[in-house]
Coordinates of C-alpha atoms in Angstrom, one line a residue:
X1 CA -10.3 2.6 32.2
X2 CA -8.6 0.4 34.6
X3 CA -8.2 -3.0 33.4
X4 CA -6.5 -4.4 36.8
X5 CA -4.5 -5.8 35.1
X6 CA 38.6 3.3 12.4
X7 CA 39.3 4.8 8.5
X8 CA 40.3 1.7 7.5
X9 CA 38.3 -2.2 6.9
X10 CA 37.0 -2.9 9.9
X11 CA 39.3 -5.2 12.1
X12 CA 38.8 -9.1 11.2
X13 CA 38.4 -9.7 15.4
X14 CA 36.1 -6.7 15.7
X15 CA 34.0 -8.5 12.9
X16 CA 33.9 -11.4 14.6
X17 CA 32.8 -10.5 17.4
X18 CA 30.1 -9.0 16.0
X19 CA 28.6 -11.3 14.1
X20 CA 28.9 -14.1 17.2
X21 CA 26.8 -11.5 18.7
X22 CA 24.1 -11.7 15.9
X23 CA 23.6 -15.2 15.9
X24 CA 23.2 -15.1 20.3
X25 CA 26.6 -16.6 20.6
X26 CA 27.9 -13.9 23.0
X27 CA 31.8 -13.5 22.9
X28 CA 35.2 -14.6 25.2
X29 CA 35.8 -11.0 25.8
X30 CA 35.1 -9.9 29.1
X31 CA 33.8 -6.5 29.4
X32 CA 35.2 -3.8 30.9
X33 CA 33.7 -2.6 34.2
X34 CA 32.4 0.8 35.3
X35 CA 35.3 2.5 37.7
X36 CA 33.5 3.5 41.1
X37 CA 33.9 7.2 43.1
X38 CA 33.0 9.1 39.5
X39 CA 35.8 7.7 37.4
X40 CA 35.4 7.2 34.3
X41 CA 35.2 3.4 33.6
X42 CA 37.0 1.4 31.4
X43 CA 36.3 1.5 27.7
X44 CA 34.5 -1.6 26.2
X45 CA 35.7 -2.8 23.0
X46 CA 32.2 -2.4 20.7
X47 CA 31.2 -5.7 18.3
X48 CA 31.0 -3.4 15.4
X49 CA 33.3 -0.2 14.1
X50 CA 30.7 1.6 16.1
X51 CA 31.9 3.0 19.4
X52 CA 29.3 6.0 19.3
X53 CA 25.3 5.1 19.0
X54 CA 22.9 8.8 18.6
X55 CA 19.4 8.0 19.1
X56 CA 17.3 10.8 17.9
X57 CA 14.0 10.0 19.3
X58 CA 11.2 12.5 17.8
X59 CA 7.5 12.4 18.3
X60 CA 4.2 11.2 16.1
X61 CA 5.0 10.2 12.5
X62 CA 3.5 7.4 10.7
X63 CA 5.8 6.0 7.9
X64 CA 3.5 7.3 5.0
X65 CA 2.9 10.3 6.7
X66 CA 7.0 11.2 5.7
X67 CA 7.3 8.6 3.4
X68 CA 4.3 7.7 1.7
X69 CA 5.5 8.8 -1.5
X70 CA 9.3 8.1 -1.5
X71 CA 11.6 9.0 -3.5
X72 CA 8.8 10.6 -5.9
X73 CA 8.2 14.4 -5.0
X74 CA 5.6 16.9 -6.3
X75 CA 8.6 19.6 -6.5
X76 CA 6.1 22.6 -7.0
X77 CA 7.6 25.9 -7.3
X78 CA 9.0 28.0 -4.1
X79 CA 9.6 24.6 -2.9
X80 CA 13.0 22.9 -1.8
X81 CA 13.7 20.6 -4.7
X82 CA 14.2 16.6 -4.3
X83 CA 15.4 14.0 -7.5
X84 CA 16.0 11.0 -6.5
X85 CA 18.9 9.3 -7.4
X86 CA 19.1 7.0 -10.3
X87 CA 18.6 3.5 -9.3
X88 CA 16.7 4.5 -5.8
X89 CA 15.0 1.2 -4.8
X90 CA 11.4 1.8 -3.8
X91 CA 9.4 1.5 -0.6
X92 CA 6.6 0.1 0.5
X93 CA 4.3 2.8 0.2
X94 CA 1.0 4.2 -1.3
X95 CA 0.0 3.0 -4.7
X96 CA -1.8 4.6 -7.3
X97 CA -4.7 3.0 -5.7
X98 CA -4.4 3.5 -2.5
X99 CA -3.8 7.4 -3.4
X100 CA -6.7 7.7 -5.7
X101 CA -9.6 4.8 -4.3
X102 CA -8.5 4.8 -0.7
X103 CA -10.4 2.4 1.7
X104 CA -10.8 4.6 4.5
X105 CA -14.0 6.6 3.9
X106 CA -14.9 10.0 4.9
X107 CA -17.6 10.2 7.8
X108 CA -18.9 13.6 6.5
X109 CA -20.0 11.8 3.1
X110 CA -20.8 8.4 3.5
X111 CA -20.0 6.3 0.7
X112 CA -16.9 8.7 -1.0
X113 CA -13.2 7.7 -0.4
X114 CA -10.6 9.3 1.8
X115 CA -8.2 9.5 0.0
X116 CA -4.2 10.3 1.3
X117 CA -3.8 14.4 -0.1
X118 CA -0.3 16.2 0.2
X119 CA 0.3 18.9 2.4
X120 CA 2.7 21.7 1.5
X121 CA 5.2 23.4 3.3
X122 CA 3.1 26.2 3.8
X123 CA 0.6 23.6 5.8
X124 CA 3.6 22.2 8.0
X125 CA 1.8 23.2 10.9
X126 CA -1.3 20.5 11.5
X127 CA -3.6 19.1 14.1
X128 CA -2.9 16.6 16.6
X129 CA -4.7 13.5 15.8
X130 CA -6.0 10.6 18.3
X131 CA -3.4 8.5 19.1
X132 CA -4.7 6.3 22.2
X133 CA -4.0 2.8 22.4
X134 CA -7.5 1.5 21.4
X135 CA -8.7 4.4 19.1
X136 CA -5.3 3.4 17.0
X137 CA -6.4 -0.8 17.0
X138 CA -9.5 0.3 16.0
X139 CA -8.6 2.9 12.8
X140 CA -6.7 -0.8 12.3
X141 CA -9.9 -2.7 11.9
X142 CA -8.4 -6.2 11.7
X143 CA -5.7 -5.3 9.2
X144 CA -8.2 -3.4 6.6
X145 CA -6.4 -0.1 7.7
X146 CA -9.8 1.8 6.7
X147 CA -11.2 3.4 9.9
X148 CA -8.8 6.3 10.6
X149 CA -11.2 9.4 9.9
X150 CA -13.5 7.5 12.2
X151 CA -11.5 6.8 15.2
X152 CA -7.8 9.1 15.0
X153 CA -9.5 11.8 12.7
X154 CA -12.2 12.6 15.4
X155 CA -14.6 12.5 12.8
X156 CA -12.4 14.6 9.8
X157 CA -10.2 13.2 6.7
X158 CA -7.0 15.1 8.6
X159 CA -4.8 11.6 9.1
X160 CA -5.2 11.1 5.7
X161 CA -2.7 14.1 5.2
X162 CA 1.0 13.6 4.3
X163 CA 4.3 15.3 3.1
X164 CA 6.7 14.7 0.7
X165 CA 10.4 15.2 -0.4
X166 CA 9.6 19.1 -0.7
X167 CA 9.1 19.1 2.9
X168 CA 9.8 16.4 4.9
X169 CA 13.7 16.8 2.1
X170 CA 16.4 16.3 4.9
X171 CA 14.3 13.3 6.3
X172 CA 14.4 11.9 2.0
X173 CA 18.0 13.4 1.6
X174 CA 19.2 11.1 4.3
X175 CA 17.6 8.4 2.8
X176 CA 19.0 8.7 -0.2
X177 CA 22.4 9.2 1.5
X178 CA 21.9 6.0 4.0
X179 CA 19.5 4.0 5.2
X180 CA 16.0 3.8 5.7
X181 CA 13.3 0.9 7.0
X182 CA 10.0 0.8 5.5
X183 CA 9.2 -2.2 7.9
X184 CA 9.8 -0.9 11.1
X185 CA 7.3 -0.5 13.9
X186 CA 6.0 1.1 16.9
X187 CA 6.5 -1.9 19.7
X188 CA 2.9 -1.6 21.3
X189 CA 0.2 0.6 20.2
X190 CA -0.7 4.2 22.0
X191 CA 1.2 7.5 22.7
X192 CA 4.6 9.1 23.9
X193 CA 5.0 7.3 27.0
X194 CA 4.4 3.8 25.8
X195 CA 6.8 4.6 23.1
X196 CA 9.6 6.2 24.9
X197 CA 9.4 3.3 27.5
X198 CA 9.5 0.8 25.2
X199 CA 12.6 2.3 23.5
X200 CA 14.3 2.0 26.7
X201 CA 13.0 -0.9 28.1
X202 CA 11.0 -2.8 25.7
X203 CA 8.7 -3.5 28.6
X204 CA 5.4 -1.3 29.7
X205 CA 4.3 -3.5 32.2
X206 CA 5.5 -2.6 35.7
X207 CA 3.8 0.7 36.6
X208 CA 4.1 1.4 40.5
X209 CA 3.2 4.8 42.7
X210 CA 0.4 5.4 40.5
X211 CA -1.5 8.5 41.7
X212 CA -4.9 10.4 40.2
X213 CA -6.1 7.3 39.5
X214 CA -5.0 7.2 35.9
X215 CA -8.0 6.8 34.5
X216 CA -7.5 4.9 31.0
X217 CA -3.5 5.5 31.4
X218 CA -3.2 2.1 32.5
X219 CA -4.5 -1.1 32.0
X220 CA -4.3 -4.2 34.3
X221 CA -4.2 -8.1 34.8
X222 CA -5.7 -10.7 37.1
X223 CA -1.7 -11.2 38.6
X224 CA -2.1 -7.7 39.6
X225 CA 0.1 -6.3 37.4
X226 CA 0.0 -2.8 35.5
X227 CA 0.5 -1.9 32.3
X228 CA 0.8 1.8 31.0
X229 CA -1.0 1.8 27.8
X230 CA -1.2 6.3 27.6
X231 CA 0.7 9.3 28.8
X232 CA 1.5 9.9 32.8
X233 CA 3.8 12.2 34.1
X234 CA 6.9 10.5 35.7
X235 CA 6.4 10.3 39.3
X236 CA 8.7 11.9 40.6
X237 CA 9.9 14.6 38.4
X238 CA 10.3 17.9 39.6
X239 CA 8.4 19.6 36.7
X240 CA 5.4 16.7 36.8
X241 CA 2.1 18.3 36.9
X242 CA 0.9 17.7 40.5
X243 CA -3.2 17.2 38.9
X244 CA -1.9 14.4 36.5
X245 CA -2.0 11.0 36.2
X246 CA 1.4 10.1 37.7
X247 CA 3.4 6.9 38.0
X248 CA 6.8 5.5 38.2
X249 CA 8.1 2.3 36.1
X250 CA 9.6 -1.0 38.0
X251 CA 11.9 -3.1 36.3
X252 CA 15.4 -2.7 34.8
X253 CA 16.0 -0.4 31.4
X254 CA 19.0 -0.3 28.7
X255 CA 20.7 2.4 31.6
X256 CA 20.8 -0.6 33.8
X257 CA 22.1 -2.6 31.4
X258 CA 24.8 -0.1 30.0
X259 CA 25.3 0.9 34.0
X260 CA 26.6 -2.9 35.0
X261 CA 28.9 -3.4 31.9
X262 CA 30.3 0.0 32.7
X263 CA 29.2 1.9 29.4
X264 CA 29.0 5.5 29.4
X265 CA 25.7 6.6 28.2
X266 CA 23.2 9.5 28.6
X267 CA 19.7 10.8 28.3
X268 CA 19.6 14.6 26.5
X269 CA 16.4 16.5 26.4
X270 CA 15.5 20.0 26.1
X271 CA 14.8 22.3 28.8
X272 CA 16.2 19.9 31.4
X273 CA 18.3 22.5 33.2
X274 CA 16.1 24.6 35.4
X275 CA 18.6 27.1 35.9
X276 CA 18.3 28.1 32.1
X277 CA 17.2 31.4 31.1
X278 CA 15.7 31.4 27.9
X279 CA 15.6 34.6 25.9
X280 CA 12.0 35.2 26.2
X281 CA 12.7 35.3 29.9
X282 CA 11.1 31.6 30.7
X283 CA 13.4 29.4 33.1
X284 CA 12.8 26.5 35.3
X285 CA 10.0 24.2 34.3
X286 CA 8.7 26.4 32.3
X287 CA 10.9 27.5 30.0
X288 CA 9.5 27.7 26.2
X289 CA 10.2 28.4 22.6
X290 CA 8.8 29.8 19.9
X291 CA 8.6 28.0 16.6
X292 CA 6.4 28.1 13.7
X293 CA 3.2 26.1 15.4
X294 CA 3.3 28.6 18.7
X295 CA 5.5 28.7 21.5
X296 CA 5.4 25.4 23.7
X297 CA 7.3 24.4 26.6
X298 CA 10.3 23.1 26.1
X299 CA 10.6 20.1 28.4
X300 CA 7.5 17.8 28.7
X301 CA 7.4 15.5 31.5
X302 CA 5.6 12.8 29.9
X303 CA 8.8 12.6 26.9
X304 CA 11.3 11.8 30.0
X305 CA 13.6 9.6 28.1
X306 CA 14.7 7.3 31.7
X307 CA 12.4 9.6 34.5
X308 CA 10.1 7.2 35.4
X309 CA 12.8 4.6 36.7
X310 CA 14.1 5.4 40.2
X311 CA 17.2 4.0 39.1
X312 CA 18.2 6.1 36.1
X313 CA 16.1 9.0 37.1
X314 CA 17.3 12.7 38.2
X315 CA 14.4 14.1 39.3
X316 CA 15.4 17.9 40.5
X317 CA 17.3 18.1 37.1
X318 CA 20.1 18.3 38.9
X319 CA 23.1 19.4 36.1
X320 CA 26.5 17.9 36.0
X321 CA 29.6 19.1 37.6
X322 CA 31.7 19.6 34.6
X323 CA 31.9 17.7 30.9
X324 CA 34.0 15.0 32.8
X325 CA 30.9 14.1 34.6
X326 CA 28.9 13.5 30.8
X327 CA 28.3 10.0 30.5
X328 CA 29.1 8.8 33.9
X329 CA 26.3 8.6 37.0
X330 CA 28.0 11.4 38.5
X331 CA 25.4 14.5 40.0
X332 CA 23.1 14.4 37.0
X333 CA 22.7 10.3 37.0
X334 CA 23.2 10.1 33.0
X335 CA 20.1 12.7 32.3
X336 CA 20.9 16.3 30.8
X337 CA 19.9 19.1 28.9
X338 CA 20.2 19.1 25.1
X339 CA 22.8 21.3 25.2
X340 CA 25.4 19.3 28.0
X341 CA 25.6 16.8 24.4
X342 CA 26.3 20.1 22.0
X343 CA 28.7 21.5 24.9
X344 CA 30.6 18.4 25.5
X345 CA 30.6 16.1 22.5
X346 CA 33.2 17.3 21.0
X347 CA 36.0 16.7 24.2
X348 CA 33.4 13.7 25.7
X349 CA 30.8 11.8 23.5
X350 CA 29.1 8.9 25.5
X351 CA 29.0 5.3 23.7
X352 CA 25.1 5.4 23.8
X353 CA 23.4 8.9 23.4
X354 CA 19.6 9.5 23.6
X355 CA 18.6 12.6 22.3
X356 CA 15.6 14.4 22.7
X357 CA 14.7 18.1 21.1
X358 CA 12.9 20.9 22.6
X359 CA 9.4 20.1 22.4
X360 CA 9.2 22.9 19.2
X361 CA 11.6 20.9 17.5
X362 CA 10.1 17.7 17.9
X363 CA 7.7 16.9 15.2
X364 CA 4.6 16.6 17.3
X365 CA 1.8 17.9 15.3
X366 CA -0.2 20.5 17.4
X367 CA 2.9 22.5 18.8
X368 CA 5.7 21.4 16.6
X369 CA 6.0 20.7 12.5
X370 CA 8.5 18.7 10.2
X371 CA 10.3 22.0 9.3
X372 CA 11.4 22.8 13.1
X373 CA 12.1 19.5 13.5
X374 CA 14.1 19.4 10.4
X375 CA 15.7 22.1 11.7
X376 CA 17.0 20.0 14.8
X377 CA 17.7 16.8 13.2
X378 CA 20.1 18.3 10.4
X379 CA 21.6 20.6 13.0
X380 CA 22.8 18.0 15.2
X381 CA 23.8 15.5 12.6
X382 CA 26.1 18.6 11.0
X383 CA 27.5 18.7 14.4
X384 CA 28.3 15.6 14.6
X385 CA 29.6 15.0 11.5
X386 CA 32.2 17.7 11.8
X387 CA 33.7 15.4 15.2
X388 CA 36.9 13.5 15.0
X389 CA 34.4 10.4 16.6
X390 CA 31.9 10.9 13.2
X391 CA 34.0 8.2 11.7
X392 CA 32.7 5.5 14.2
X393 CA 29.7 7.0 15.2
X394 CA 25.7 5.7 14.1
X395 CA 22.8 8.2 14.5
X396 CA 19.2 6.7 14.6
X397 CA 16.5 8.7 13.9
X398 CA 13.4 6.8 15.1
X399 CA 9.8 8.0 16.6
X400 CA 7.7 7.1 19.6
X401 CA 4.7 6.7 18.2
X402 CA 2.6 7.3 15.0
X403 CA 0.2 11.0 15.9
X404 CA -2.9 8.7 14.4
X405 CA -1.8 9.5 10.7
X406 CA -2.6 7.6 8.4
X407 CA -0.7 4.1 7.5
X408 CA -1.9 1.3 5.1
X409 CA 0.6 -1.5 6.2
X410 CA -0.3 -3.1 9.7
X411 CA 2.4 -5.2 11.2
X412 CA 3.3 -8.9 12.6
X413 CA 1.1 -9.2 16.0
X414 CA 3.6 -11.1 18.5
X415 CA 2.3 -10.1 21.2
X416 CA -2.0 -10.7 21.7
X417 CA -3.7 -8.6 24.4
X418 CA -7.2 -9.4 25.4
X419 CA -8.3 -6.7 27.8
X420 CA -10.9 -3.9 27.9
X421 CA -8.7 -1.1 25.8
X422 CA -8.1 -3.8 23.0
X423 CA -9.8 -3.5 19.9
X424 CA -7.1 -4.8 16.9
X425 CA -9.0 -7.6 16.0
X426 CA -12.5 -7.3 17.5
X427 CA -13.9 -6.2 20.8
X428 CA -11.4 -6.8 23.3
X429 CA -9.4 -8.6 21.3
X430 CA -5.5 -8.1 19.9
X431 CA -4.5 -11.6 17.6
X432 CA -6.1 -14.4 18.4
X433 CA -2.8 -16.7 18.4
X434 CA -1.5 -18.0 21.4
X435 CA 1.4 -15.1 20.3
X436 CA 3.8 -13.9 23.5
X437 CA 6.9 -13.0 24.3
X438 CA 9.6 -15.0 26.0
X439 CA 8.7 -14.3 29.9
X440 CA 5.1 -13.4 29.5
X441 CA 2.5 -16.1 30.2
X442 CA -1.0 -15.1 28.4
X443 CA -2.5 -17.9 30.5
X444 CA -2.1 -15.9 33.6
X445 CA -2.1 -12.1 31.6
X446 CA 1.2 -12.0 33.7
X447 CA 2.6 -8.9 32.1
X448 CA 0.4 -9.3 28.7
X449 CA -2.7 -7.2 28.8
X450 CA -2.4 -3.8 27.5
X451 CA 0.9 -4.6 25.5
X452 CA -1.0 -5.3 21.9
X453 CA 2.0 -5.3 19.4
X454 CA 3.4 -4.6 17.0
X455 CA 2.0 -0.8 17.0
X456 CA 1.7 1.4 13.9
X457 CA 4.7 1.6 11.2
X458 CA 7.2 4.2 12.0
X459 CA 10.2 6.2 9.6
X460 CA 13.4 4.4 11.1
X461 CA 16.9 5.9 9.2
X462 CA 20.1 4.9 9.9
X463 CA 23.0 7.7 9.6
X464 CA 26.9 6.7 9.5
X465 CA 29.8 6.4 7.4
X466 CA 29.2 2.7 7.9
X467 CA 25.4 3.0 6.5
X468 CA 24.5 1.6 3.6
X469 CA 23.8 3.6 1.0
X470 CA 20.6 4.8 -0.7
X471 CA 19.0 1.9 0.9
X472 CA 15.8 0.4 1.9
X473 CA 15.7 -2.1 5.0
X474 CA 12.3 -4.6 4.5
X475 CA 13.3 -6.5 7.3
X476 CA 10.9 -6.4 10.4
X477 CA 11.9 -4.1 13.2
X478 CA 10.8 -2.3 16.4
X479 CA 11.5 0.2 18.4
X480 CA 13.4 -2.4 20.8
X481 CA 15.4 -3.3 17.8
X482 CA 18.0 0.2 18.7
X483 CA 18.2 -1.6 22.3
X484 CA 18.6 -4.9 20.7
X485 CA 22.0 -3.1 18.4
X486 CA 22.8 -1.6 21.9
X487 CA 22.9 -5.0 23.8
X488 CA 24.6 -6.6 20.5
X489 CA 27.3 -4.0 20.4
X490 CA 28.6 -3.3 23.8
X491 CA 27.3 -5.9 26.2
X492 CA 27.6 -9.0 24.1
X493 CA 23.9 -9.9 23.5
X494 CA 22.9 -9.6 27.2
X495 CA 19.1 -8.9 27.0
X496 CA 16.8 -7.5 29.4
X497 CA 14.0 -10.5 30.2
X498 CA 10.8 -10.3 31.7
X499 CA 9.0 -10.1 28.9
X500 CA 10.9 -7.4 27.1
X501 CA 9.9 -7.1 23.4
X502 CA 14.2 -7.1 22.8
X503 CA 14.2 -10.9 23.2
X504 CA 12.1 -10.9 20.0
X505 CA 13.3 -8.1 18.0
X506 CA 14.6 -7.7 14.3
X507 CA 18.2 -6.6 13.7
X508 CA 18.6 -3.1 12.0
X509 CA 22.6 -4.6 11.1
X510 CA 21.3 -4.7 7.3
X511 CA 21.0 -1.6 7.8
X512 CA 25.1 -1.4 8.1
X513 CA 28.0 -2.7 6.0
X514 CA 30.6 -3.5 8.0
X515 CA 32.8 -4.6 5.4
X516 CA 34.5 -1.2 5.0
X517 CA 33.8 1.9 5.7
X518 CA 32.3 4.7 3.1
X519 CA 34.8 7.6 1.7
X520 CA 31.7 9.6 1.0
X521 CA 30.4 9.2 4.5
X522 CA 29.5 13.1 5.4
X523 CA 26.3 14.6 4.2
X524 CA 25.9 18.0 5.4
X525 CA 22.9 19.7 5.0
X526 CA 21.0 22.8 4.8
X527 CA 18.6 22.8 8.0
X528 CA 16.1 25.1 6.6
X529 CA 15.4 23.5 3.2
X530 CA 17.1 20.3 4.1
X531 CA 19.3 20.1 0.9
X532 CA 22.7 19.5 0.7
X533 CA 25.0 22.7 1.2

């Protein structure tokens, strides 16, 4: 619908700095600026020991459909094994009660509980549940968290389902290893889009060149104003579908940001370069893979980590020149394919990488599954812990947005949304607080409508040698909080305004301990069963 609307203790200085940064206080240093004509610019001295941010970026999870049942695992036989460590502190997760009298109830047999069942690694490949904006507020129901079947399960128990240490085990090895959050959220509620534009830009207001219409894609204000609220193509990608909904973001994003200070950054997704010939014989826009759900495309549109901003976009895919160009605007303007980051890590690793799989590999239910996934996330992370720069590098493994599976725990609402797609709280209705963000004025719905947060809780897991370890994070956080770390670390707690959910977003620094860094900071794992090798 439209609603118009470095091996060593950290440096005392570089501490410092840092934790001025935390508290808003900014720092004397003046950053380094970005050397014109294709240069590579000056390197900016980070606020923390990390000079190398990874943000794996994956698709659909809930937190209890990974997590649920951290760190306690069924460990059947034929299964990869997972024992927790002694002392594992425990997560927010589902009870005894909530496992055995659940609150949801099945629509098939009215009156008998839905209750969570585990699914085994033979049933890693699932159905894609409703994940639209309203039908997720509405499995909500005010907080009750008992509609699910109803309104993401299409009438079926399926987002009850979940997995545990047996086969979701690199995801719980890693947590036992570093860090995880069990409070950490999507930023609005909704699908891929919303997500991934919210981890770039905290802000999903600002949606020009709309074409098709949109249908319910977008929703809108009295001030005019758009707000993406489902999935649209980027508008001008290459390889966007010419029948679907379309549009293109205004605005600035973190590249903007990262562009001005002169930090090198980049944008990595699979099945970027056209010019790739896959083995199957697939190239261009269509170039797919096979995994164990069915063979997808490999690039989707609609997961275009910075394509729907004309600034930061590169819209024929163009590839770079050389590794030289890697992190710099140069031809590609920061975006390449997942394999530019494997190619040219090791000689030319950006400060800020965005990473996103081949759609096979990333965890979206329907035509991808947590072992293919698993298989990307511990390949990469072996890769990068065998670089000379793993010693001051983070990887953050986060997810755009929830598939519809089940959750119990709803989140803070601080930002309210009163239009036609809302349903969190009633009938067109998200909060009824005067809740918003810094920059947004509910009075006028100037950039508020359509932007109902905080979303559904997400797995967030923080990977370095400067991780805490075997660790739970209950502090709030979003999926603006990685652009929060990113504005922290390199450009000194600038923040991006307008109503961007960053100005209001936790800190994942508990997640770190900056103190020192960890001997035992490699974990290197097997990326078929996910245990260590």
């Amino acid at each position: 619908m439209f609603m118009k609307l470095q091996e060593a203790a950290a440096p005392k200085k570089v501490l410092a700095l840092f934790t001025a940064a935390m508290l808003g206080l900014g720092s004397s240093a003046t950053p380094g600026f970005a050397a014109t004509n294709g240069k590579r610019p000056t390197p900016i001295v980070p606020a923390s020991p990390i000079q190398h941010l990874v943000v794996i970026f994956n698709e659909n999870i809930s937190f209890d459909h990974y997590f649920g049942t951290y760190p306690v695992a069924t460990n059947p036989a034929g299964e990869p094994k997972f024992k927790a460590a002694p002392g594992t502190p425990a997560v927010n997760g589902l009870t005894g009660g909530l496992l055995t009298n659940n609150p949801n109830l099945n629509p098939a047999n009215v009156g008998i509980a839905s209750n969570p069942f585990r699914l085994d690694r033979s049933q890693a490949v699932t159905t894609d549940q409703d994940h639209d904006y309203e039908d997720e507020q509405s499995a909500f129901d005010s907080g009750l968290m008992d509609l699910f079947p109803s309104h993401t399960g299409y009438g079926t128990t399926e987002p009850m389902g979940y997995f545990d240490g047996n086969t979701a085990t690199a995801l719980w090895n890693y947590a036992q290893f570093f860090a995880l959050s069990d409070n950490s959220y999507g930023t609005t509620f909704g699908p891929s889009s919303p997500g991934l534009i919210n981890l770039v830009s905290g802000q999903t207001n600002g949606a020009v060149n709309i074409i098709n219409g949109l249908g319910d894609e977008v929703s809108g204000g009295p001030d005019g104003s758009y707000t993406l609220i489902g999935d649209a193509d980027p508008r001008y990608d290459v390889c966007s579908n010419s029948t679907r909904n379309q549009v293109q973001m205004s605005g600035p994003n973190i590249g903007d940001l990262l562009n001005a200070s002169g930090v090198t950054w980049g944008g990595f997704m699979g099945g970027f370069n056209l010019t790739i010939v896959n083995s199957n014989g697939t190239t261009g826009c269509n170039r797919s893979s096979a995994g164990l759900a069915g063979t997808t495309a490999d690039y989707v549109p609609h997961h275009s980590l910075f394509g729907y901003y004309a600034s930061t976009a590169n819209p024929n895919h163009t590839p770079p020149a050389s590794c030289a160009e890697i992190g710099i605007a140069g031809s590609a303007n920061h975006q390449y394919d997942i394999q530019d980051f494997y190619n040219c890590a090791a000689t030319n690793l950006p400060a800020v990488s965005f990473l996103k799989a081949p759609a096979y590999q990333d965890g979206h239910a329907g035509y991808s599954d947590p072992l293919d996934e698993q298989t990307f996330v511990v390949n990469t992370i072996n890769f990068l812990e065998s670089l000379p720069t793993w010693s001051n590098t983070a990887v953050v493994i986060a997810y755009d947005d929830s598939d519809g599976w089940y959750d119990h725990q709803m989140g803070p609402i601080v930002n309210t949304s009163t239009g036609a797609a809302d349903a969190l709280t009633g009938p067109g209705a998200c909060g009824t607080a005067a809740t918003s963000l810094p920059g947004v004025n509910p009075t006028a719905n100037l950039h508020a409508l359509g932007r109902c947060g905080y979303g559904p809780r997400l797995p967030l897991l923080v990977i370095s040698p400067w991780a805490r370890q075997n660790f739970v994070d209950h502090s709030v956080t979003d999926q603006t909080s990685i652009i929060h770390f990113i504005e922290d670390n390199w450009l000194g707690g600038q923040r991006l305004g307008s109503g961007s959910f960053d100005g209001v977003a936790g800190s994942i620094v508990p997640m770190f301990r900056f103190g020192s860094i960890r001997s035992n900071g490699t974990l290197l794992l097997d990326p078929n069963t996910g245990e260590p090798q």
